[in-house]
CSV table of C-alpha atoms in Angstrom, one decimal:
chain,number,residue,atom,x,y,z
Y,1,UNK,CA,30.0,143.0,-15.3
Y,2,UNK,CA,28.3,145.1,-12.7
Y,3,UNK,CA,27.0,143.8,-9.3
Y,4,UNK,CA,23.4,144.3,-10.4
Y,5,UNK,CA,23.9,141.6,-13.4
Y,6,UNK,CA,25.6,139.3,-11.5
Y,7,UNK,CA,23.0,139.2,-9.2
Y,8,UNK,CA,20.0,139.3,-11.7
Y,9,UNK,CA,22.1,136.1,-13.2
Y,10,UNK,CA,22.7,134.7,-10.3
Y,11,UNK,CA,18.9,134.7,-9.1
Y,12,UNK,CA,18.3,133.3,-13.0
Y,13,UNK,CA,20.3,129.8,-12.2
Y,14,UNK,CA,17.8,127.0,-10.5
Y,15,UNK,CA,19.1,124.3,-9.3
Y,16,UNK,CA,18.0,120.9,-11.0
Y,17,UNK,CA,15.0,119.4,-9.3
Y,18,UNK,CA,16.8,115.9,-7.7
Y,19,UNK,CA,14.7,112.9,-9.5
Y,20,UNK,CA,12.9,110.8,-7.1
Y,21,UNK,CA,11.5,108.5,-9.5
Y,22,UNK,CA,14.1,105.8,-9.1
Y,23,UNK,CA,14.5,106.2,-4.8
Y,24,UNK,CA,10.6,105.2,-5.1
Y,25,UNK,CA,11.3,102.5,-7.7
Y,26,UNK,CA,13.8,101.5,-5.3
Y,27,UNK,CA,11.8,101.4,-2.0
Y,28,UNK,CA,9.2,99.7,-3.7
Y,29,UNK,CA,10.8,97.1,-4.9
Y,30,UNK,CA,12.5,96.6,-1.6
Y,31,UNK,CA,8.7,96.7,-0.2
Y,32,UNK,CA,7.3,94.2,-2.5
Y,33,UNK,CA,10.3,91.3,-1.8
Y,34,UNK,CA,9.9,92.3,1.7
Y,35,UNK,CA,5.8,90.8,1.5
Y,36,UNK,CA,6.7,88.1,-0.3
Y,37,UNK,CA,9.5,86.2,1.6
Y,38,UNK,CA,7.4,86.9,4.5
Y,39,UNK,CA,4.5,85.5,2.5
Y,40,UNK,CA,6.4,82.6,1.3
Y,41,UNK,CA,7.8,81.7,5.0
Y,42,UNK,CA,4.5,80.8,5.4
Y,43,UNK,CA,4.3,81.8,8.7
Y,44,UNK,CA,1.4,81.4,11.1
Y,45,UNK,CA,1.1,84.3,13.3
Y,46,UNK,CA,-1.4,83.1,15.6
Y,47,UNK,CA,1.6,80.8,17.2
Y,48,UNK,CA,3.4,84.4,17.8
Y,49,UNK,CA,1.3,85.2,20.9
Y,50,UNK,CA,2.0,81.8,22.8
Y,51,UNK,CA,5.8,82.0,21.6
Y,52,UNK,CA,6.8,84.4,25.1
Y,53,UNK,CA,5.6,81.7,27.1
Y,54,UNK,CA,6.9,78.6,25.1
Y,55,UNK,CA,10.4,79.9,25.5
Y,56,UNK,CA,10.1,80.5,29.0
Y,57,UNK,CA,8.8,76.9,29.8
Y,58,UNK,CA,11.8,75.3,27.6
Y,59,UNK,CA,14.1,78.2,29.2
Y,60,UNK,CA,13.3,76.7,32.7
Y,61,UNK,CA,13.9,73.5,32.0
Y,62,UNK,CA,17.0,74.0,30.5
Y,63,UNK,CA,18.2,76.3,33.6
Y,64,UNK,CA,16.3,75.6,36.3
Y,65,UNK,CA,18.2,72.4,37.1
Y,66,UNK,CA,20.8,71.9,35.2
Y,67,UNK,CA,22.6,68.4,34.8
Y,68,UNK,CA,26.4,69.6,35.6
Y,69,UNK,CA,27.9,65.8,35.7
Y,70,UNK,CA,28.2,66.4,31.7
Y,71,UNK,CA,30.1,69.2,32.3
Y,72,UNK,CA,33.5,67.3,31.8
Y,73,UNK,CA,32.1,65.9,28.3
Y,74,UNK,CA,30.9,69.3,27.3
Y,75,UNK,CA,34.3,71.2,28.1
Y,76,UNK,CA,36.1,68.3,26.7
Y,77,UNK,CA,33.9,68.5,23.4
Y,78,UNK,CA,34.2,72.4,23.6
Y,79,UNK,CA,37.7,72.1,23.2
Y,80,UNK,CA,37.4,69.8,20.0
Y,81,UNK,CA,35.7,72.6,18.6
Y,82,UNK,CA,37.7,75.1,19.3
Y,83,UNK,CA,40.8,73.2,17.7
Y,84,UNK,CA,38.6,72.6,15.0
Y,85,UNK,CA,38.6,76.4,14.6
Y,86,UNK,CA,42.2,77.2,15.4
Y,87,UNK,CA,43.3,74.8,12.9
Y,88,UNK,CA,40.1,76.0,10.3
Y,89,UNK,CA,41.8,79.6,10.9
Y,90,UNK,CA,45.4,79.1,10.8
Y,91,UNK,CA,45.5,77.1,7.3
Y,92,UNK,CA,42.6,79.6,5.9
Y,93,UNK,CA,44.7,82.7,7.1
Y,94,UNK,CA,48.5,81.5,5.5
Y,95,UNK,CA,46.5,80.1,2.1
Y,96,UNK,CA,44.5,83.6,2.0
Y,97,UNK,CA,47.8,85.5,2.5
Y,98,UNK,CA,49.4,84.0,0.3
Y,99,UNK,CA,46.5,84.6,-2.7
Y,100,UNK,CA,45.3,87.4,-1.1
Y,101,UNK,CA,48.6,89.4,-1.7
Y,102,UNK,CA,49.4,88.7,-5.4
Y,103,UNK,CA,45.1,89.8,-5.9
Y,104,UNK,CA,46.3,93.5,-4.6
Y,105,UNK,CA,46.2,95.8,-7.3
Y,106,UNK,CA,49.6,97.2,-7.9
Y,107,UNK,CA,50.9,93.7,-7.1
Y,108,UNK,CA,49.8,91.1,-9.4
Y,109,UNK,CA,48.9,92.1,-13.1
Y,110,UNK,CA,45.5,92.2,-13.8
Y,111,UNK,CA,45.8,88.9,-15.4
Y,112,UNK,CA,46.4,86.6,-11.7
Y,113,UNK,CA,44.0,89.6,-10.1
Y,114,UNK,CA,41.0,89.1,-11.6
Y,115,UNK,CA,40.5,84.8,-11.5
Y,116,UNK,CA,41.3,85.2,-7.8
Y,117,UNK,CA,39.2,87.7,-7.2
Y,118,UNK,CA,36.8,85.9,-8.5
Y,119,UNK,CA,37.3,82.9,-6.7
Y,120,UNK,CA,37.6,84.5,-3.9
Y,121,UNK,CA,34.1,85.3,-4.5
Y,122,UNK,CA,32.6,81.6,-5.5
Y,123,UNK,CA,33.9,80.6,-2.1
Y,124,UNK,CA,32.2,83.2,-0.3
Y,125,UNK,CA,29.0,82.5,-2.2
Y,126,UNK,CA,29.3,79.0,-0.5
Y,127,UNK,CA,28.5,78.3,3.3
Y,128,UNK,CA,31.0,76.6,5.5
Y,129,UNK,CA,28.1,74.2,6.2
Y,130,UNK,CA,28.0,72.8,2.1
Y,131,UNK,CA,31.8,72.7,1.8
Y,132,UNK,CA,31.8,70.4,4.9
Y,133,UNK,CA,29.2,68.2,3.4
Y,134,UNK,CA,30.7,68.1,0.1
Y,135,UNK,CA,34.4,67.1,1.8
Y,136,UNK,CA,33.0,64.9,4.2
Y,137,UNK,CA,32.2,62.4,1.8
Y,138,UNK,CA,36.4,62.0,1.5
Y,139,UNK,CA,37.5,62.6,4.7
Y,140,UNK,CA,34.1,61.2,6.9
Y,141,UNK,CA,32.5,62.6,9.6
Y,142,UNK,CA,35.9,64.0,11.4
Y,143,UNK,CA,36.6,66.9,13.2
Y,144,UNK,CA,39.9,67.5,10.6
Y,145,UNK,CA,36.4,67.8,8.0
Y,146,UNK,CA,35.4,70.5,9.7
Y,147,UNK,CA,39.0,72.4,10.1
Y,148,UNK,CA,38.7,72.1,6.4
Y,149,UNK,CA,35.5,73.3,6.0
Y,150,UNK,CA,36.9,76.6,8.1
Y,151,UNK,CA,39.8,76.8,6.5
Y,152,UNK,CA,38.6,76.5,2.6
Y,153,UNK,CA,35.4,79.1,3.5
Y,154,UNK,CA,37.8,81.4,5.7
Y,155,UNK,CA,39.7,82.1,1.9
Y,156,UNK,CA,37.1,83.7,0.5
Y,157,UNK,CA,36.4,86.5,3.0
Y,158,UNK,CA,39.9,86.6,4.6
Y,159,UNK,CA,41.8,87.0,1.0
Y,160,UNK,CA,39.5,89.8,0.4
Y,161,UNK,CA,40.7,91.7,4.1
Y,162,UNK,CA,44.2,91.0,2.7
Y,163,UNK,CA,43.9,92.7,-1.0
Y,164,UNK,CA,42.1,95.5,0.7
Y,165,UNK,CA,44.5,95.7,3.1
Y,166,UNK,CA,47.6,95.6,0.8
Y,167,UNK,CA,46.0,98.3,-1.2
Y,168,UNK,CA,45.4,100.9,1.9
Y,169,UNK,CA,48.7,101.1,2.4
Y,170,UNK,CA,51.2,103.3,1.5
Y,171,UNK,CA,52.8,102.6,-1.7
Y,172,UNK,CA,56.2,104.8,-1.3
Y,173,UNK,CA,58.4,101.8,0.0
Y,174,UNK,CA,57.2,99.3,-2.0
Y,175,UNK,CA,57.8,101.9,-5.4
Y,176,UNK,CA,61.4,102.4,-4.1
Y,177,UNK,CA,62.0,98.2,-3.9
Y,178,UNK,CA,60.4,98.1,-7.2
Y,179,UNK,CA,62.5,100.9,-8.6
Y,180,UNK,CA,65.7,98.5,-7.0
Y,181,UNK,CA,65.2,95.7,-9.2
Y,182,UNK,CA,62.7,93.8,-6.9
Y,183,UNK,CA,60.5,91.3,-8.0
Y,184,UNK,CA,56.8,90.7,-7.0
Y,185,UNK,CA,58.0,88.6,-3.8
Y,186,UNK,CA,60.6,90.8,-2.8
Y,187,UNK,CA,58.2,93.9,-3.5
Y,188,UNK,CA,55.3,91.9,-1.1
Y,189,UNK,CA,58.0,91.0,1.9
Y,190,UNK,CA,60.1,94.1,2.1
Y,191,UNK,CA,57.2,97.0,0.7
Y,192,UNK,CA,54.4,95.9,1.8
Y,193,UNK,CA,54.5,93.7,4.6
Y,194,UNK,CA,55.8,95.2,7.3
Y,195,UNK,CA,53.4,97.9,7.1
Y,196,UNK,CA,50.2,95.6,6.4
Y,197,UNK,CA,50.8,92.9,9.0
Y,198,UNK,CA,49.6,94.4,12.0
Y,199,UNK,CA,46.1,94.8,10.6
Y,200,UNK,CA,46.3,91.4,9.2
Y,201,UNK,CA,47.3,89.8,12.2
Y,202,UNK,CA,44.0,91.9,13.8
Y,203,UNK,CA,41.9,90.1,10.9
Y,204,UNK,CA,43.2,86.9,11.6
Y,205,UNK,CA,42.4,87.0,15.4
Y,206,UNK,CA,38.9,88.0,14.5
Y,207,UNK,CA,39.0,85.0,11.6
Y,208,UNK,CA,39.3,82.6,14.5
Y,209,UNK,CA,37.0,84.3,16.8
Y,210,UNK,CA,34.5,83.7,14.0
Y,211,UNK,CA,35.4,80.2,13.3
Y,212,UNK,CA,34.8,79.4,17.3
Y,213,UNK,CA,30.9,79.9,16.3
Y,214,UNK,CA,31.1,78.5,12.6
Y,215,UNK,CA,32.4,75.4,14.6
Y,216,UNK,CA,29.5,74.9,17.1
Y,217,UNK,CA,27.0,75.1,13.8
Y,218,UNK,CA,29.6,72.0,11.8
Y,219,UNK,CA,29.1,70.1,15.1
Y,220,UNK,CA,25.2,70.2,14.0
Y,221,UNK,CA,25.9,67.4,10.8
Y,222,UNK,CA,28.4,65.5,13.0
Y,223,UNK,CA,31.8,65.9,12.1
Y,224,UNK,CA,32.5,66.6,15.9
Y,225,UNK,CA,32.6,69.2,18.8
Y,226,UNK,CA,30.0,70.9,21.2
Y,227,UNK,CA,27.6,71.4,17.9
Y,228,UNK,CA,27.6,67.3,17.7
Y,229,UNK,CA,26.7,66.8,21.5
Y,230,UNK,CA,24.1,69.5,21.4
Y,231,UNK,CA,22.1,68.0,18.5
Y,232,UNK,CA,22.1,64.4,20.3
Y,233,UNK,CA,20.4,65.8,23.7
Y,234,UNK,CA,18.2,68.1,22.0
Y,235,UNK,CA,16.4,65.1,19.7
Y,236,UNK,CA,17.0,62.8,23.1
Y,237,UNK,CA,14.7,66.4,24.6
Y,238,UNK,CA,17.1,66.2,27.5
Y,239,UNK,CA,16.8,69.8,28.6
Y,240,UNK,CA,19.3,69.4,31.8
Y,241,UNK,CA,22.3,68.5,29.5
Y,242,UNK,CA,21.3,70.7,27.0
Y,243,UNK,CA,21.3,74.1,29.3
Y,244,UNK,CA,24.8,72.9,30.5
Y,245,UNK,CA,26.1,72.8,27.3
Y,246,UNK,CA,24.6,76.7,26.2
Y,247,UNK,CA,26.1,77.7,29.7
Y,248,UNK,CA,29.5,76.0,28.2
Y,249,UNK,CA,29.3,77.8,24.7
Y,250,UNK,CA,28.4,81.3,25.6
Y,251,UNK,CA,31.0,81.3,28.7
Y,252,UNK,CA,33.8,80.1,26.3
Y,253,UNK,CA,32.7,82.0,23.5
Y,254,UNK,CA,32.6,85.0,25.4
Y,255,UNK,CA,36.1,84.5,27.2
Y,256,UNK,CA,38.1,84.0,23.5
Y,257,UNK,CA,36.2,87.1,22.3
Y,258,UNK,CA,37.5,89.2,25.1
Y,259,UNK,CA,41.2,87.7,25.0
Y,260,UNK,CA,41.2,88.0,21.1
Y,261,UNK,CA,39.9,91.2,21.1
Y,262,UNK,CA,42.4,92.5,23.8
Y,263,UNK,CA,45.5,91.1,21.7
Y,264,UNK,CA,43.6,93.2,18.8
Y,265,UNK,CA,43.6,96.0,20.2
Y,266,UNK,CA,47.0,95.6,21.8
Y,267,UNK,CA,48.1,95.3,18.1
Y,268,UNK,CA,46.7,98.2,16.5
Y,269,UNK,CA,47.5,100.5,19.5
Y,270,UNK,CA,51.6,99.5,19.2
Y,271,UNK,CA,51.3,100.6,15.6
Y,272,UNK,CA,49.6,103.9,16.6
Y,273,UNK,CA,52.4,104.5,19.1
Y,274,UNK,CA,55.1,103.2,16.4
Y,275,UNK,CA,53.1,106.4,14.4
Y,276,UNK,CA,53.4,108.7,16.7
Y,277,UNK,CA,56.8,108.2,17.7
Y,278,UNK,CA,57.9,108.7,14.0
Y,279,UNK,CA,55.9,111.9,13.5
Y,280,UNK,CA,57.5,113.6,16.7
């Protein structure tokens, strides 16, 4: 074929026109249930101008003066919670781990994968706030309710993390203790495991970093913790108290996100060294 043709049927080939008909079908749809949950909210937007002002009157009188004798009670309280959460996270992360790991594909059969998959995804459809109300009715309005609570809605997003994480890794050791005669156990512990745990022990720092602020919003039906103690002085209006105990949150809140995510990155970074070291 001569340059000339080639050229003459190269200039003959048009590329297909992309079809926007379904990108618009798409935006408009989003459109349309945008206008009507703001439609159904039923929201009136003359209160939006007096809001700025509002929020600074309530913000003053939560911070202008605040009440610091309950600051004992409130740390005390704030540290119910955050057991509540520790506990919540450290049943959640060993009962995800171990359903987690048999839902990885090239672990279990597809058999045991697929019904835990799937209830890994009925629990996540479900708040931590419903479980707690639905257990509370056996185990009353305890802090242990709300450890629960954490711990039972923790499964559903923190077994998914440890499928995913099972399956990004690399498969060559756990082939060779499968080619040895190892079971599905031994195949998990010895091919799997050792490569996987640093990221899950990163997952299950940040599990408990965001059961410290599930834990706050349990305290809000009364099974215990800071979240309990807010409610009570904000229907008592006492604004003083109230300011002490947001002071209390967002300070300890802030501090176990910076230590967590210190460890978390001293984690990941000893297995990038570990990497590096082998490669050289």
């Amino acid at each position: 074929m001569t340059d000339t043709a080639l050229t003459i049927r190269t200039a003959l080939v048009v590329p297909t026109r992309p079809r926007t008909l379904p990108v618009r079908l798409a935006w408009t749809a989003l459109a349309v249930v945008i206008v009507v949950a703001f439609w159904d909210l039923g929201i009136d937007w003359s209160k939006l101008a007096s809001m700025p002002p509002d929020m600074a009157h309530y913000l003053s009188l939560m911070f202008a003066h605040p009440d610091w004798s309950k600051l004992p009670e409130a740390l005390y309280q704030t540290w119910r919670s955050v057991a509540m959460a520790w506990t919540g996270a450290l049943l959640g992360v060993v009962l995800s781990t171990l359903l987690g790991i048999p839902a990885a594909q090239g672990v279990g059969p597809l058999w045991v994968r697929l019904p835990l998959r799937a209830f890994f995804a009925v629990i996540r459809a479900v708040p931590e706030v419903v479980i707690a109300i639905i257990i509370l009715t056996v185990t009353g309005l305890t802090p242990f309710t709300g450890a629960l609570a954490l711990a039972i809605g923790g499964i559903g997003t923190h077994a998914k993390w440890t499928y995913e994480t099972i399956e990004s890794v690399p498969h060559g050791t756990a082939e060779a203790v499968r080619a040895a005669g190892g079971n599905v156990m031994e195949v998990a512990r010895w091919g799997l495991w050792p490569a996987a745990s640093p990221e899950l022990m990163s997952l299950a720092l940040y599990r408990f970093e965001i059961n410290v602020r599930t834990s706050a919003i349990l305290g809000l039906i009364g099974v215990g913790g800071i979240g309990d103690m807010l409610t009570g002085y904000t229907q008592y209006r006492e604004w003083d108290t109230v300011g002490v105990l947001i002071i209390v949150v967002i300070v300890v809140t802030m501090t176990i996100d910076a230590v967590s995510g210190r460890i978390r990155r001293r984690i990941m970074e000893g297995v990038r060294a570990r990497d590096v070291d082998r490669s050289s």
